[in-house]
XYZ file of C-alpha atoms in Angstrom:
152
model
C 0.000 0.000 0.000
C 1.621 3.565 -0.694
C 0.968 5.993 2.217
C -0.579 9.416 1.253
C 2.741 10.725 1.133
C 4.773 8.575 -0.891
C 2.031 9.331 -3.375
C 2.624 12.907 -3.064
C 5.950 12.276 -3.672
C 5.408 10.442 -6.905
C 3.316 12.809 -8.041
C 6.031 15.667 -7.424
C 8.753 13.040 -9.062
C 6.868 13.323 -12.080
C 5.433 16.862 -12.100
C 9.937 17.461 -12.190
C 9.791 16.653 -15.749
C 6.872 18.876 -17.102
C 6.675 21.154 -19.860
C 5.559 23.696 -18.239
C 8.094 26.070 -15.784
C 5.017 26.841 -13.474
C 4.891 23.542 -12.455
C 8.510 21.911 -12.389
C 9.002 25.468 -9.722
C 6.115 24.500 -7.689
C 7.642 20.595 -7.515
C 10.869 22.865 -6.534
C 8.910 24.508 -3.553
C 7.508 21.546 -2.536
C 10.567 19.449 -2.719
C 12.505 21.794 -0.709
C 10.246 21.450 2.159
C 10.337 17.793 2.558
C 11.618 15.565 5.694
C 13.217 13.697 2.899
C 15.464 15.829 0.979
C 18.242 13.187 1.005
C 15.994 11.004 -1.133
C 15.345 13.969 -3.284
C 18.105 15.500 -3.292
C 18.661 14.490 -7.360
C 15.654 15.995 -8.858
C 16.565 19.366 -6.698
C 19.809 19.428 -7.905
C 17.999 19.190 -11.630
C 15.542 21.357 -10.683
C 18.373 23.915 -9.600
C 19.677 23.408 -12.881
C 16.970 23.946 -14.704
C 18.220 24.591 -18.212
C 14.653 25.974 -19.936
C 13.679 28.490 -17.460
C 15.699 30.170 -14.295
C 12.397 31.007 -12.790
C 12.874 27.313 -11.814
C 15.903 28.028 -10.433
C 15.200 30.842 -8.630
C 11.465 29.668 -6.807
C 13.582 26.241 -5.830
C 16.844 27.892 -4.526
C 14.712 30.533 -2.336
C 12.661 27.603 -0.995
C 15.550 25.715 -0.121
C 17.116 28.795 1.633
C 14.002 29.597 3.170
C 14.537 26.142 5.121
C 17.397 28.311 7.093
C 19.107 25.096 7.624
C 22.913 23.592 6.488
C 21.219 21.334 4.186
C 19.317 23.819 2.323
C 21.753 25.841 1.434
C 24.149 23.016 1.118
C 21.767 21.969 -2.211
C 22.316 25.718 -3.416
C 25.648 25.502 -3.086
C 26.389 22.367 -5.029
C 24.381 23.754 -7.882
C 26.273 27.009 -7.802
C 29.290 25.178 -7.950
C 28.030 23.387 -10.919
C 26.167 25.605 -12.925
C 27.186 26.395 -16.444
C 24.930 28.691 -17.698
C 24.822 32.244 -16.690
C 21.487 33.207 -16.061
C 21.579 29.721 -13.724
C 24.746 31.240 -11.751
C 22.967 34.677 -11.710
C 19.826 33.388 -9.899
C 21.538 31.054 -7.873
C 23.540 34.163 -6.671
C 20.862 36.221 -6.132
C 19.023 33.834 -3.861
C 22.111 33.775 -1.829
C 23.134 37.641 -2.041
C 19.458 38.375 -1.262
C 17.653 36.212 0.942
C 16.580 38.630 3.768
C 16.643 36.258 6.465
C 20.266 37.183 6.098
C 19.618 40.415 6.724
C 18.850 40.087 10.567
C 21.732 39.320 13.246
C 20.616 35.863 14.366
C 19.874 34.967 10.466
C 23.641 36.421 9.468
C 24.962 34.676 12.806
C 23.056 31.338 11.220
C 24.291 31.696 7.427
C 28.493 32.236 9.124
C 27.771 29.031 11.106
C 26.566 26.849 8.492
C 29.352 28.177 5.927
C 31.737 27.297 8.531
C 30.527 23.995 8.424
C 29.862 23.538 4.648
C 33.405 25.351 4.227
C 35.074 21.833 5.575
C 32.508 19.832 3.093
C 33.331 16.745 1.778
C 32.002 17.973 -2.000
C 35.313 20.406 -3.455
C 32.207 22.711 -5.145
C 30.445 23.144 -2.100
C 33.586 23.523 -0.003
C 34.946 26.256 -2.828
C 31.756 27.993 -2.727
C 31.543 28.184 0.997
C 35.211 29.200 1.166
C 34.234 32.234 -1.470
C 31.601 33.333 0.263
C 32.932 33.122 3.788
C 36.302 35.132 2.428
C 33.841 37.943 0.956
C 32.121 39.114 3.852
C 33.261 41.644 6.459
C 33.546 41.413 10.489
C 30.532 42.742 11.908
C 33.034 44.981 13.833
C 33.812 46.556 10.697
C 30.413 47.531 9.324
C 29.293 48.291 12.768
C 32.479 50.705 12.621
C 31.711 52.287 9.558
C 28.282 52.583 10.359
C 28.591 55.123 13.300
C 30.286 57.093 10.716
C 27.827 58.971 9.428
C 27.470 60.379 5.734
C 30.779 61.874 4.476
């Protein structure tokens, strides 16, 4: 007998491969949010990769993010270290750059932690990508600094 969410899960598995970019983004969204992303952790990486529409891209890599854990943005970072077309890099980047969960101390304090972690990955893409990141951004003491500046 298939329980009511293995069927869901089927029907997602399938819905991956549609024609239509509406629908392979909401199987993206949906995806993301499962208790079982290790067992769908291919058709995310696809879906990442979408190669006929980046709004696929982008609605999957925001839900994944929007998970605020190290797996989440562990998927977003093996697809950034993988993608080869630019408008794929470009909204994998701006999911990243952008999500504003970032944007508050505890989320900021969150996103270091996890690319600490992910910076010792096992994966050399993910590893690189947490490494770039991580060597991009500035101490807090240093925008706190310039901050209480004022305008020039």
């Amino acid at each position: 007998m298939v329980s009511p969410g293995d069927q869901e899960l089927s029907t997602a598995l399938r819905d991956a491969d549609s024609p239509d970019w509406s629908v392979r983004a909401a199987v993206g969204r949906r995806l993301a949010a499962s208790d079982k992303l290790d067992e769908v952790a291919d058709v995310l990486h696809r879906l990442l990769l979408d190669l006929r529409d980046s709004g696929v891209t982008k609605e999957t890599a925001e839900a994944l993010l929007a998970r605020r854990d190290r797996a989440g943005l562990r998927c977003v970072l093996l697809a950034s270290s993988q993608a080869v077309e630019f408008w794929t890099r470009d909204q994998l980047g701006a999911a990243l750059d952008c999500n504003p969960e970032w944007m508050t101390t505890d989320g900021a304090d969150r996103l270091i932690e996890q690319l600490h972690e992910l910076a010792a990955d096992d994966d050399d893409g993910v590893r690189d990508e947490a490494q770039g990141i991580l060597s991009s951004l500035r101490p807090r003491e240093e925008w706190a600094r310039d901050s209480d500046v004022g305008p020039l």
